[in-house]
Short mmCIF file of C-alpha atoms in Angstrom, two decimals:
data_model
loop_
_atom_site.label_atom_id
_atom_site.label_comp_id
_atom_site.label_asym_id
_atom_site.label_seq_id
_atom_site.Cartn_x
_atom_site.Cartn_y
_atom_site.Cartn_z
CA MET A 172 0.00 0.00 0.00
CA LYS A 173 1.30 3.43 -0.88
CA GLU A 174 1.13 6.22 1.63
CA ILE A 175 -1.82 8.55 1.78
CA ALA A 176 -1.36 11.93 0.10
CA ILE A 177 -4.65 13.54 1.04
CA LYS A 178 -7.18 12.36 3.56
CA VAL A 179 -10.63 13.88 3.30
CA ASP A 180 -12.17 13.19 6.66
CA ASN A 181 -15.93 13.51 6.90
CA VAL A 182 -16.08 16.91 5.24
CA SER A 183 -19.23 18.98 5.03
CA LEU A 184 -19.44 22.43 3.55
CA ILE A 185 -22.36 24.79 3.81
CA PHE A 186 -22.75 28.02 1.88
CA SER A 187 -25.05 30.53 3.41
CA LEU A 188 -27.26 32.11 0.79
CA SER A 189 -28.82 35.03 2.62
CA ASP A 190 -25.50 36.78 2.94
CA SER A 191 -25.94 40.43 3.46
CA GLY A 192 -29.22 40.87 5.27
CA PRO A 193 -29.19 42.60 8.64
CA LYS A 194 -30.25 39.34 10.26
CA GLN A 195 -26.98 37.81 9.16
CA ILE A 196 -25.12 40.47 11.12
CA PHE A 197 -26.89 39.40 14.28
CA ARG A 198 -26.14 35.77 13.51
CA THR A 199 -22.47 36.60 13.12
CA PHE A 200 -22.15 38.71 16.21
CA PHE A 201 -24.43 36.95 18.64
CA GLY A 202 -23.53 33.42 17.61
CA PRO A 203 -25.91 30.76 18.92
CA LEU A 204 -28.22 33.35 20.44
CA GLY A 205 -28.55 35.18 17.13
CA LYS A 206 -29.29 31.90 15.40
CA LYS A 207 -31.97 31.11 17.99
CA ILE A 208 -33.72 34.41 17.43
CA PHE A 209 -33.34 34.81 13.69
CA GLY A 210 -33.14 31.21 12.54
CA ASN A 211 -30.30 29.72 10.57
CA GLY A 212 -30.92 31.63 7.38
CA ARG A 213 -31.10 30.09 3.94
CA SER A 214 -28.16 27.87 3.26
CA PHE A 215 -26.98 25.35 0.75
CA THR A 216 -25.14 22.20 1.67
CA ALA A 217 -22.57 21.81 -1.07
CA LEU A 218 -20.77 18.83 0.44
CA ARG A 219 -22.18 16.29 2.86
CA ASP A 220 -19.96 13.93 4.87
CA ILE A 221 -17.40 13.33 2.15
CA ASP A 222 -14.91 10.76 3.36
CA PHE A 223 -12.14 9.16 1.31
CA GLU A 224 -8.40 8.79 1.08
CA LEU A 225 -6.20 9.64 -1.85
CA ARG A 226 -3.01 7.62 -2.15
CA LYS A 227 0.23 8.96 -3.47
CA GLY A 228 0.48 8.59 -7.23
CA GLU A 229 -3.18 7.83 -7.59
CA VAL A 230 -5.30 9.38 -10.31
CA LEU A 231 -8.79 10.04 -9.11
CA GLY A 232 -11.70 11.12 -11.28
CA LEU A 233 -14.68 13.16 -10.16
CA ILE A 234 -17.94 12.93 -12.02
CA GLY A 235 -21.41 14.25 -11.36
CA ASN A 236 -23.92 16.63 -12.79
CA ASN A 237 -23.47 20.37 -12.65
CA GLY A 238 -23.87 21.62 -9.11
CA SER A 239 -23.13 18.25 -7.54
CA GLY A 240 -20.13 19.64 -5.67
CA LYS A 241 -17.19 18.58 -7.85
CA SER A 242 -15.56 21.99 -7.94
CA THR A 243 -16.30 22.68 -4.30
CA LEU A 244 -14.71 19.39 -3.29
CA LEU A 245 -11.60 20.25 -5.27
CA GLN A 246 -11.49 23.66 -3.65
CA CYS A 247 -11.80 22.04 -0.23
CA MET A 248 -8.95 19.68 -1.01
CA ALA A 249 -6.83 22.60 -2.13
CA GLY A 250 -7.40 24.28 1.22
CA ILE A 251 -9.28 27.17 -0.33
CA TYR A 252 -12.52 26.56 1.52
CA ARG A 253 -12.42 25.65 5.16
CA PRO A 254 -15.01 22.91 5.75
CA ASN A 255 -17.80 23.56 8.23
CA LYS A 256 -17.34 20.07 9.53
CA GLY A 257 -14.52 17.56 9.13
CA THR A 258 -10.93 18.11 8.07
CA VAL A 259 -8.73 17.68 5.03
CA TYR A 260 -5.30 16.30 5.94
CA SER A 261 -2.59 16.56 3.39
CA LYS A 262 1.09 15.83 3.04
CA GLU A 263 1.75 17.98 0.05
CA LYS A 264 0.64 21.34 -1.20
CA PRO A 265 -2.09 20.79 -3.75
CA PHE A 266 -2.57 23.14 -6.64
CA LEU A 267 -5.89 23.72 -8.32
CA LEU A 268 -6.12 24.33 -12.02
CA ALA A 269 -9.60 25.60 -12.65
CA GLY A 270 -11.48 27.66 -15.14
CA VAL A 271 -9.64 29.39 -17.88
CA GLY A 272 -5.89 29.66 -17.42
CA MET A 273 -4.18 31.25 -14.47
CA GLY A 274 -5.61 34.72 -14.69
CA TYR A 275 -3.87 35.93 -11.57
CA SER A 276 -3.41 39.38 -12.78
CA SER A 277 -4.58 40.49 -16.17
CA ARG A 278 -2.31 43.52 -16.10
CA LEU A 279 0.86 41.53 -15.57
CA THR A 280 2.51 39.92 -18.55
CA GLY A 281 2.48 36.19 -19.12
CA ARG A 282 6.07 35.93 -17.96
CA GLU A 283 5.38 37.87 -14.76
CA ASN A 284 2.38 35.68 -14.04
CA ILE A 285 4.51 32.60 -14.38
CA LEU A 286 7.14 34.03 -12.03
CA LEU A 287 4.44 34.75 -9.48
CA LEU A 288 2.98 31.28 -9.84
CA GLY A 289 6.39 29.68 -9.43
CA SER A 290 7.15 31.64 -6.27
CA ILE A 291 3.79 30.69 -4.79
CA LEU A 292 4.50 27.04 -5.49
CA GLY A 293 7.77 27.55 -3.65
CA ILE A 294 10.08 27.07 -6.62
CA LYS A 295 13.41 28.84 -6.60
CA LYS A 296 13.95 31.80 -8.88
CA LYS A 297 16.78 30.18 -10.83
CA GLU A 298 14.76 27.09 -11.48
CA ILE A 299 11.84 29.14 -12.76
CA ALA A 300 14.07 31.09 -15.10
CA GLN A 301 15.48 27.84 -16.47
CA LYS A 302 12.08 26.42 -17.18
CA ILE A 303 10.48 29.43 -18.79
CA PRO A 304 11.76 28.98 -22.39
CA GLU A 305 10.60 25.36 -22.49
CA LEU A 306 7.31 26.30 -20.95
CA VAL A 307 6.71 29.08 -23.43
CA GLU A 308 7.44 26.75 -26.29
CA PHE A 309 4.99 24.19 -24.97
CA ALA A 310 2.29 26.84 -24.65
CA GLU A 311 3.08 28.12 -28.16
CA LEU A 312 3.18 31.67 -26.82
CA GLU A 313 6.63 32.82 -27.95
CA GLU A 314 5.38 36.13 -29.33
CA TRP A 315 2.95 36.81 -26.53
CA ILE A 316 4.80 35.98 -23.34
CA ASP A 317 5.79 39.61 -22.67
CA GLU A 318 2.35 41.02 -23.36
CA PRO A 319 -0.12 41.63 -20.53
CA LEU A 320 -2.50 38.79 -19.86
CA ARG A 321 -5.53 40.91 -20.74
CA THR A 322 -4.51 40.76 -24.40
CA TYR A 323 -4.64 36.95 -24.43
CA SER A 324 -7.51 35.02 -25.91
CA SER A 325 -9.14 32.53 -23.57
CA GLY A 326 -7.44 29.68 -25.40
CA MET A 327 -4.02 31.26 -24.95
CA ASN A 328 -4.78 31.84 -21.32
CA ALA A 329 -5.68 28.20 -20.86
CA ARG A 330 -2.51 27.10 -22.62
CA LEU A 331 -0.41 29.23 -20.31
CA GLY A 332 -2.13 27.77 -17.26
CA MET A 333 -1.65 24.24 -18.51
CA ALA A 334 2.00 24.92 -19.33
CA GLY A 335 2.54 26.35 -15.85
CA ILE A 336 1.46 23.18 -14.10
CA ALA A 337 3.09 20.92 -16.64
CA TYR A 338 6.48 22.44 -15.94
CA PHE A 339 6.23 23.36 -12.28
CA ARG A 340 4.77 20.02 -11.25
CA PRO A 341 2.85 20.68 -8.06
CA ASP A 342 2.90 17.66 -5.72
CA VAL A 343 -0.80 17.16 -5.98
CA LEU A 344 -2.65 18.43 -8.99
CA LEU A 345 -6.34 19.16 -8.87
CA ILE A 346 -7.84 19.70 -12.29
CA ASP A 347 -11.27 21.14 -12.78
CA GLU A 348 -12.66 20.71 -16.26
CA VAL A 349 -9.80 22.35 -18.09
CA LEU A 350 -8.97 19.73 -20.64
CA GLY A 351 -11.96 20.85 -22.65
CA VAL A 352 -10.33 24.12 -23.62
CA GLY A 353 -7.93 24.96 -26.36
CA ASP A 354 -7.80 23.67 -29.90
CA PRO A 355 -7.70 19.93 -30.63
CA THR A 356 -3.94 19.77 -31.11
CA PHE A 357 -3.29 21.50 -27.84
CA LYS A 358 -5.86 19.33 -26.11
CA GLU A 359 -3.93 16.31 -27.31
CA LYS A 360 -0.69 17.84 -26.10
CA SER A 361 -2.00 18.61 -22.63
CA LYS A 362 -3.48 15.15 -22.34
CA GLU A 363 -0.07 13.74 -23.14
CA LYS A 364 1.51 16.01 -20.55
CA ILE A 365 -0.94 14.87 -17.92
CA MET A 366 -0.36 11.23 -18.83
CA GLU A 367 3.32 11.92 -18.44
CA MET A 368 2.72 13.34 -14.98
CA VAL A 369 0.51 10.39 -14.15
CA GLU A 370 3.26 8.02 -15.16
CA GLU A 371 5.77 9.90 -13.08
CA ALA A 372 3.54 9.18 -10.12
CA SER A 373 2.10 12.61 -9.52
CA THR A 374 -1.11 12.56 -7.59
CA VAL A 375 -3.94 13.88 -9.70
CA VAL A 376 -7.59 14.55 -9.02
CA MET A 377 -9.60 15.43 -12.06
CA ALA A 378 -13.17 16.60 -12.41
CA SER A 379 -14.49 16.20 -15.89
CA HIS A 380 -17.44 15.31 -18.05
CA SER A 381 -15.32 13.42 -20.56
CA PHE A 382 -15.93 9.95 -19.16
CA ASN A 383 -13.86 8.16 -21.76
CA LEU A 384 -10.77 10.10 -20.80
CA LEU A 385 -11.41 9.45 -17.13
CA ILE A 386 -11.91 5.72 -17.64
CA ASP A 387 -8.64 5.72 -19.54
CA ILE A 388 -6.42 7.36 -17.01
CA CYS A 389 -8.07 7.12 -13.59
CA ASP A 390 -7.43 4.50 -10.93
CA ARG A 391 -10.68 5.30 -9.25
CA ILE A 392 -13.66 7.54 -9.87
CA ILE A 393 -15.96 9.25 -7.40
CA PHE A 394 -19.54 9.89 -8.46
CA LEU A 395 -20.98 12.87 -6.60
CA GLU A 396 -24.67 13.51 -6.35
CA LYS A 397 -26.05 16.51 -4.47
CA GLY A 398 -22.84 16.82 -2.47
CA LYS A 399 -22.73 13.19 -1.42
CA ILE A 400 -20.56 10.33 -2.62
CA LYS A 401 -22.89 8.06 -4.54
CA ALA A 402 -20.26 5.62 -5.66
CA ILE A 403 -16.50 5.27 -5.48
CA GLY A 404 -14.24 2.70 -7.06
CA ASP A 405 -13.49 1.13 -10.42
CA PRO A 406 -13.88 3.75 -13.18
CA GLN A 407 -16.01 1.66 -15.51
CA ASP A 408 -18.32 0.55 -12.70
CA VAL A 409 -18.84 4.08 -11.41
CA VAL A 410 -19.67 5.40 -14.86
CA ASP A 411 -22.16 2.54 -15.16
CA VAL A 412 -23.72 3.69 -11.91
CA TYR A 413 -23.94 7.18 -13.32
CA TYR A 414 -25.90 5.91 -16.31
CA GLY A 415 -28.07 3.74 -14.08
CA ARG A 416 -26.72 0.50 -15.47
CA LYS A 417 -25.45 -0.65 -12.13
CA GLU A 418 -26.26 -0.23 -8.45
CA SER A 419 -23.73 1.60 -6.30
CA ASP A 420 -23.06 -1.45 -4.14
CA GLU A 421 -21.91 -3.41 -7.19
CA VAL A 422 -18.89 -1.14 -7.68
CA ALA A 423 -15.49 -2.74 -7.20
CA PRO A 424 -13.48 -0.73 -4.65
CA LEU A 425 -10.35 -0.68 -6.82
CA LYS A 426 -9.65 -0.67 -10.52
CA ARG A 427 -10.26 -4.02 -12.19
CA LYS A 428 -7.30 -5.11 -14.18
CA MET B 210 12.84 5.26 4.72
CA GLU B 211 16.27 6.33 3.62
CA GLY B 212 17.38 9.02 6.01
CA LYS B 213 14.75 11.46 4.85
CA SER B 214 12.34 12.17 7.65
CA GLU B 215 8.79 11.41 6.73
CA LYS B 216 6.58 14.41 6.13
CA SER B 217 3.76 14.62 8.59
CA TYR B 218 0.19 15.40 7.74
CA VAL B 219 -0.88 18.98 7.98
CA VAL B 220 -4.27 20.55 7.79
CA LEU B 221 -4.29 23.16 5.08
CA ASN B 222 -6.05 26.29 6.16
CA PRO B 223 -6.69 25.07 9.71
CA PRO B 224 -9.10 26.88 12.00
CA VAL B 225 -7.22 29.33 14.23
CA LYS B 226 -8.38 30.20 17.70
CA PHE B 227 -8.65 33.89 18.50
CA GLN B 228 -5.83 33.82 21.06
CA TYR B 229 -3.38 32.08 18.67
CA GLY B 230 -4.00 34.41 15.72
CA LEU B 231 -1.02 36.64 16.42
CA ILE B 232 1.50 33.79 16.75
CA GLU B 233 0.16 32.19 13.61
CA TYR B 234 0.44 35.49 11.77
CA PHE B 235 4.09 36.07 12.58
CA ARG B 236 4.98 32.48 11.83
CA ASN B 237 3.35 32.64 8.41
CA ILE B 238 4.96 35.96 7.58
CA MET B 239 8.41 34.69 8.52
CA TYR B 240 7.84 31.59 6.46
CA SER B 241 6.70 33.38 3.31
CA LYS B 242 9.15 36.24 2.98
CA GLU B 243 10.10 35.27 -0.57
CA MET B 244 6.49 35.15 -1.71
CA MET B 245 5.81 38.50 -0.12
CA MET B 246 8.60 40.11 -2.06
CA GLN B 247 7.01 38.78 -5.24
CA PHE B 248 3.75 40.46 -4.28
CA VAL B 249 5.50 43.74 -3.55
CA LYS B 250 7.15 43.51 -6.97
CA ARG B 251 3.77 42.84 -8.53
CA ASP B 252 2.33 45.98 -6.95
CA PHE B 253 5.16 47.97 -8.47
CA LYS B 254 4.79 46.53 -11.92
CA ILE B 255 1.06 47.12 -11.97
CA LYS B 256 0.78 50.50 -10.35
CA TYR B 257 1.65 52.80 -13.22
CA ARG B 258 1.42 50.38 -16.11
CA GLY B 259 -0.28 51.96 -19.06
CA SER B 260 0.72 55.51 -18.12
CA VAL B 261 3.23 57.52 -20.11
CA LEU B 262 4.87 59.19 -17.13
CA GLY B 263 5.12 55.94 -15.18
CA TYR B 264 6.82 56.20 -11.82
CA LEU B 265 6.98 59.97 -12.17
CA TRP B 266 3.37 59.84 -11.05
CA SER B 267 4.43 58.83 -7.57
CA LEU B 268 5.97 62.31 -7.31
CA LEU B 269 3.47 64.14 -9.44
CA GLY B 270 0.39 62.66 -7.77
CA PRO B 271 1.11 63.99 -4.28
CA ILE B 272 2.19 67.38 -5.70
CA LEU B 273 -1.08 67.79 -7.59
CA HIS B 274 -3.02 66.49 -4.61
CA CYS B 275 -1.33 69.08 -2.46
CA MET B 276 -2.01 71.89 -4.96
CA VAL B 277 -5.73 71.14 -4.87
CA TYR B 278 -5.87 71.61 -1.12
CA TYR B 279 -3.54 74.56 -1.12
CA THR B 280 -5.84 76.34 -3.55
CA LEU B 281 -8.77 75.45 -1.34
CA ILE B 282 -7.11 76.91 1.75
CA VAL B 283 -6.08 80.09 -0.02
CA LEU B 284 -9.59 80.55 -1.41
CA ILE B 285 -11.38 79.93 1.87
CA ARG B 286 -9.06 81.33 4.48
CA GLY B 287 -7.06 83.71 2.34
CA GLY B 288 -3.81 82.22 3.51
CA GLY B 289 -2.92 79.61 6.04
CA TYR B 290 -0.62 78.69 8.81
CA ALA B 291 3.10 79.21 8.84
CA ARG B 292 5.26 76.86 6.73
CA GLN B 293 2.04 75.81 5.03
CA PRO B 294 3.12 74.11 1.80
CA LEU B 295 5.74 72.06 3.62
CA TRP B 296 3.44 70.82 6.35
CA LEU B 297 0.51 70.46 4.03
CA PHE B 298 2.55 68.27 1.72
CA GLY B 299 3.92 66.21 4.61
CA GLY B 300 0.45 65.72 6.02
CA ILE B 301 -1.08 64.80 2.70
CA ILE B 302 1.47 62.16 1.71
CA LEU B 303 1.37 60.59 5.15
CA PHE B 304 -2.41 60.50 5.26
CA GLN B 305 -2.51 59.13 1.73
CA PHE B 306 -0.20 56.35 2.90
CA PHE B 307 -2.50 55.64 5.85
CA ARG B 308 -5.57 55.60 3.63
CA GLU B 309 -4.09 53.34 0.97
CA THR B 310 -2.64 50.88 3.46
CA LEU B 311 -5.94 50.66 5.31
CA GLU B 312 -8.09 50.35 2.21
CA GLY B 313 -5.69 47.95 0.52
CA GLY B 314 -5.71 45.75 3.61
CA MET B 315 -9.46 45.92 3.89
CA ARG B 316 -9.98 44.94 0.26
CA SER B 317 -7.10 42.45 0.16
CA LEU B 318 -9.29 39.36 0.14
CA ILE B 319 -11.60 40.63 -2.57
CA SER B 320 -9.00 42.12 -4.86
CA ASN B 321 -6.90 38.95 -4.79
CA GLN B 322 -9.73 36.48 -5.24
CA GLY B 323 -8.24 35.20 -8.49
CA LEU B 324 -5.30 33.81 -6.55
CA ILE B 325 -7.18 32.97 -3.38
CA LYS B 326 -9.51 30.69 -5.28
CA ARG B 327 -6.67 28.70 -6.85
CA ILE B 328 -4.13 27.87 -4.24
CA TYR B 329 -3.94 28.02 -0.50
CA PHE B 330 -1.36 30.10 1.23
CA PRO B 331 -1.66 32.37 4.24
CA ARG B 332 -3.93 35.20 3.17
CA GLU B 333 -2.44 37.71 5.59
CA ILE B 334 0.39 38.04 3.09
CA PHE B 335 -1.76 40.24 0.87
CA ALA B 336 -2.41 42.99 3.40
CA THR B 337 1.13 42.86 4.74
CA SER B 338 2.82 43.05 1.34
CA ASN B 339 0.40 45.83 0.45
CA MET B 340 1.68 47.80 3.43
CA ILE B 341 5.27 47.25 2.39
CA SER B 342 4.69 48.50 -1.12
CA LYS B 343 2.78 51.52 0.17
CA LEU B 344 5.74 52.28 2.44
CA ILE B 345 8.03 52.27 -0.55
CA PHE B 346 5.68 54.54 -2.47
CA LEU B 347 5.68 56.83 0.56
CA MET B 348 9.46 57.06 0.27
CA PHE B 349 9.11 58.13 -3.35
CA ALA B 350 6.54 60.70 -2.38
CA THR B 351 8.87 62.30 0.16
CA VAL B 352 11.26 63.41 -2.59
CA PRO B 353 9.46 66.73 -3.29
CA LEU B 354 9.75 67.49 0.43
CA PHE B 355 13.45 68.22 0.10
CA PRO B 356 13.18 71.33 -2.10
CA LEU B 357 10.39 72.54 0.20
CA LEU B 358 12.60 71.95 3.23
CA TYR B 359 15.42 73.81 1.56
CA TYR B 360 13.13 76.72 0.76
CA TYR B 361 11.59 77.04 4.21
CA GLY B 362 14.76 76.24 6.09
CA PHE B 363 15.13 73.63 8.74
CA GLU B 364 17.16 72.80 11.77
CA ILE B 365 18.90 69.55 12.26
CA ASN B 366 18.08 68.34 15.75
CA TYR B 367 16.76 65.28 17.51
CA ASN B 368 13.17 66.26 16.60
CA GLN B 369 13.80 64.78 13.17
CA LEU B 370 13.93 61.38 14.81
CA TYR B 371 10.18 61.59 15.36
CA VAL B 372 9.59 61.01 11.66
CA ILE B 373 10.50 57.33 11.91
CA PRO B 374 8.21 56.34 14.80
CA ALA B 375 5.45 58.42 13.22
CA ILE B 376 5.58 56.36 10.03
CA PHE B 377 5.99 53.16 12.02
CA GLY B 378 3.03 53.89 14.27
CA LEU B 379 0.81 54.85 11.39
CA SER B 380 1.74 51.65 9.51
CA ILE B 381 0.77 49.55 12.51
CA LEU B 382 -2.49 51.39 12.91
CA ALA B 383 -3.39 51.18 9.21
CA LEU B 384 -2.49 47.51 8.94
CA GLY B 385 -4.45 46.70 12.09
CA MET B 386 -7.52 48.59 10.89
CA GLY B 387 -7.23 46.91 7.49
CA PHE B 388 -7.15 43.45 9.06
CA LEU B 389 -9.93 44.32 11.44
CA LEU B 390 -12.22 45.44 8.63
CA SER B 391 -11.28 43.02 5.86
CA CYS B 392 -13.47 40.10 6.93
CA ALA B 393 -16.39 42.43 7.60
CA HIS B 394 -15.91 44.11 4.24
CA THR B 395 -15.74 40.78 2.43
CA THR B 396 -19.11 39.78 3.87
CA TYR B 397 -20.77 43.18 3.85
CA ALA B 398 -19.76 45.58 1.11
CA ASP B 399 -21.34 48.30 3.24
CA VAL B 400 -18.17 48.42 5.32
CA GLY B 401 -16.05 49.50 2.37
CA LEU B 402 -18.62 52.00 1.16
CA LEU B 403 -18.86 53.53 4.61
CA MET B 404 -15.10 53.59 5.18
CA LYS B 405 -14.64 55.78 2.12
CA TYR B 406 -16.56 58.54 3.85
CA VAL B 407 -15.15 57.84 7.28
CA LEU B 408 -11.65 58.26 5.90
CA THR B 409 -12.55 61.48 4.10
CA PHE B 410 -14.03 62.74 7.36
CA LEU B 411 -10.90 61.70 9.20
CA PHE B 412 -8.81 63.58 6.65
CA PHE B 413 -10.53 66.84 7.49
CA LEU B 414 -10.61 66.08 11.20
CA SER B 415 -6.85 65.49 11.32
CA PRO B 416 -4.25 68.22 11.39
CA ILE B 417 -3.46 68.33 7.68
CA LEU B 418 -5.20 71.44 6.37
CA TRP B 419 -4.72 72.99 9.81
CA THR B 420 -2.47 72.59 12.84
CA LEU B 421 -3.04 71.64 16.44
CA ASP B 422 -3.03 75.39 17.33
CA ASN B 423 -6.51 75.57 15.85
CA ILE B 424 -7.88 73.33 18.57
CA PRO B 425 -8.93 74.99 21.85
CA GLU B 426 -6.51 74.13 24.63
CA GLU B 427 -9.09 72.40 26.81
CA TRP B 428 -10.06 69.97 24.03
CA LEU B 429 -6.60 69.16 22.81
CA GLU B 430 -5.87 66.28 25.16
CA LEU B 431 -9.20 64.55 24.52
CA TYR B 432 -8.85 65.08 20.78
CA LEU B 433 -5.39 63.50 20.65
CA ALA B 434 -6.54 60.62 22.81
CA ILE B 435 -9.28 59.60 20.41
CA ASN B 436 -7.41 60.34 17.18
CA PRO B 437 -4.03 58.59 17.11
CA VAL B 438 -3.68 59.53 13.44
CA ALA B 439 -3.45 63.18 14.50
CA VAL B 440 -0.60 62.32 16.88
CA PHE B 441 1.42 60.56 14.20
CA LEU B 442 0.74 63.30 11.65
CA THR B 443 1.91 65.93 14.09
CA MET B 444 5.04 63.98 14.95
CA PHE B 445 5.81 63.63 11.26
CA ARG B 446 5.20 67.23 10.29
CA TYR B 447 7.02 68.84 13.20
CA GLY B 448 9.80 66.31 12.88
CA LEU B 449 10.36 67.20 9.21
CA ASP B 450 11.86 70.60 9.83
CA GLY B 451 12.85 70.04 13.43
CA THR B 452 10.22 72.23 15.13
CA ALA B 453 9.67 71.41 18.79
CA LEU B 454 6.65 69.16 19.27
CA PRO B 455 3.57 70.57 21.00
CA ILE B 456 2.65 67.16 22.41
CA GLY B 457 4.12 65.23 25.30
CA ALA B 458 5.54 61.75 25.59
CA VAL B 459 2.43 60.41 27.33
CA ILE B 460 0.23 61.33 24.40
CA MET B 461 2.62 59.69 21.95
CA ALA B 462 2.90 56.57 24.07
CA ARG B 463 -0.89 56.38 24.23
CA ALA B 464 -1.16 56.59 20.45
CA PHE B 465 1.35 53.77 20.10
CA VAL B 466 -0.39 51.56 22.62
CA THR B 467 -3.72 52.16 20.87
CA SER B 468 -2.21 51.25 17.49
CA ILE B 469 -0.54 48.11 18.76
CA LEU B 470 -3.76 47.00 20.44
CA ILE B 471 -5.69 47.59 17.23
CA LEU B 472 -3.12 45.56 15.29
CA ILE B 473 -3.30 42.66 17.74
CA ILE B 474 -7.08 42.63 17.75
CA GLY B 475 -7.19 43.11 13.97
CA ILE B 476 -4.88 40.17 13.26
CA SER B 477 -6.70 37.92 15.72
CA VAL B 478 -10.09 38.76 14.23
CA PHE B 479 -8.74 38.27 10.73
CA LYS B 480 -7.23 34.88 11.49
CA LYS B 481 -10.40 33.77 13.23
CA PHE B 482 -12.84 34.68 10.47
CA GLU B 483 -10.72 34.62 7.30
CA GLY B 484 -11.37 30.93 6.63
CA SER B 485 -15.12 31.10 6.71
CA VAL B 486 -15.31 34.44 4.97
CA ILE B 487 -13.75 33.08 1.78
CA ARG B 488 -17.03 31.34 1.06
CA HIS B 489 -18.61 34.73 0.49
CA ILE B 490 -16.31 35.78 -2.33
#
């Protein structure tokens, strides 16, 4: 058994919907008393008792309909959201690649954004400088790297983001639906890059709607429904559960060879 | 395991108890010095990008700002206090520093949401690096003071030493206020909207367009007790040209204690609520 990279321990996350009303102020300041008087307010449970372990080098897929909590779970695992209940334990520093590109600062140039990203990931300056030419070539952005990010098209932005993680190699990579962007050739290239990372035993969690890709590369898949784990285990089995071809208790816990 | 000690599990973004906030803050800041420098650099690169005059604006801005108020004073009062342009300029750049540090700290979670929503690292870095870059901009802005000092004449004496603690105290106060308000502002935009007017009010209520001589003697002590900004402004302005200070050590000490308390409370509140407040962005 390989060691555990991330342990998601019984995590629940609740978003409060009635944010800015005056009642909310009382709830904040008077704690339990405020809640007694004004009620709990409208809220939305995005994640409900999520509990699983991610082993080092494992590739985990996340599937589920829109709004089922895939992105929120990834954000919890990255430490961005603090769960209302439960804890996420982690050995490494996960990095989340979500939405279009990096987009840290649209007024900084591509190069400056990469420098910033590298320093946040704790990579030394020299190392970053060494990697930049390769990275730029991979992203096919030679002419654009010194232009501000606001001038980039969304595809270029996505390529830069993908190139950033491909070359900086965060310990744990959380990918949220980004393989769908870019033109077909680049899509192929980034898939290759991710496969390469998978082979080099990076830990990857990937939320996507492209089931075929997930079945290909994942060791396990989690099927989320309304913030709860409906099924976890062998990729093919879980996708079958998603389509209603199988019951969730028929899923094999690990990938069938 | 071959020699390498095994990494232990950590909780990313762990809940912080109110009483541990301060320790946690200093530990995180010490640990992320490199990253902070990157953020300071970013502030510099962005600030005047897209302008023709570039960094010249950090001199030009305060000068123009000062001219607006100088005109106002001449129009309304037909003249002003002694050494006016010098003290007016000193007051304006220092208050501008206070305002920008406070507002930058207060908005730090919202204006950096692009980064905050992608990777976890201690979020107090934003407000702190903001303060550092504003300090550097303050240094730029002091350049036009030298011709003014030359023109009005100055004495070199130990009064000049007051300039340093004045800036230091004001930084502490602004950072503390920024931390204190940032979680509230992230949840309720009202805080930011209100602060805009509060700060404008504070600008006119602080000795910038006027001096402490304008305040009746019997109110002076009370006024300085409730407005530490006025204390630091006075220290800075009198210190510039070495004029003897009209305020005593007790008043200065009180302003410092107030600022440090606000910083401690601000950091503790920030560390306590920062984790849950991110869900509102």
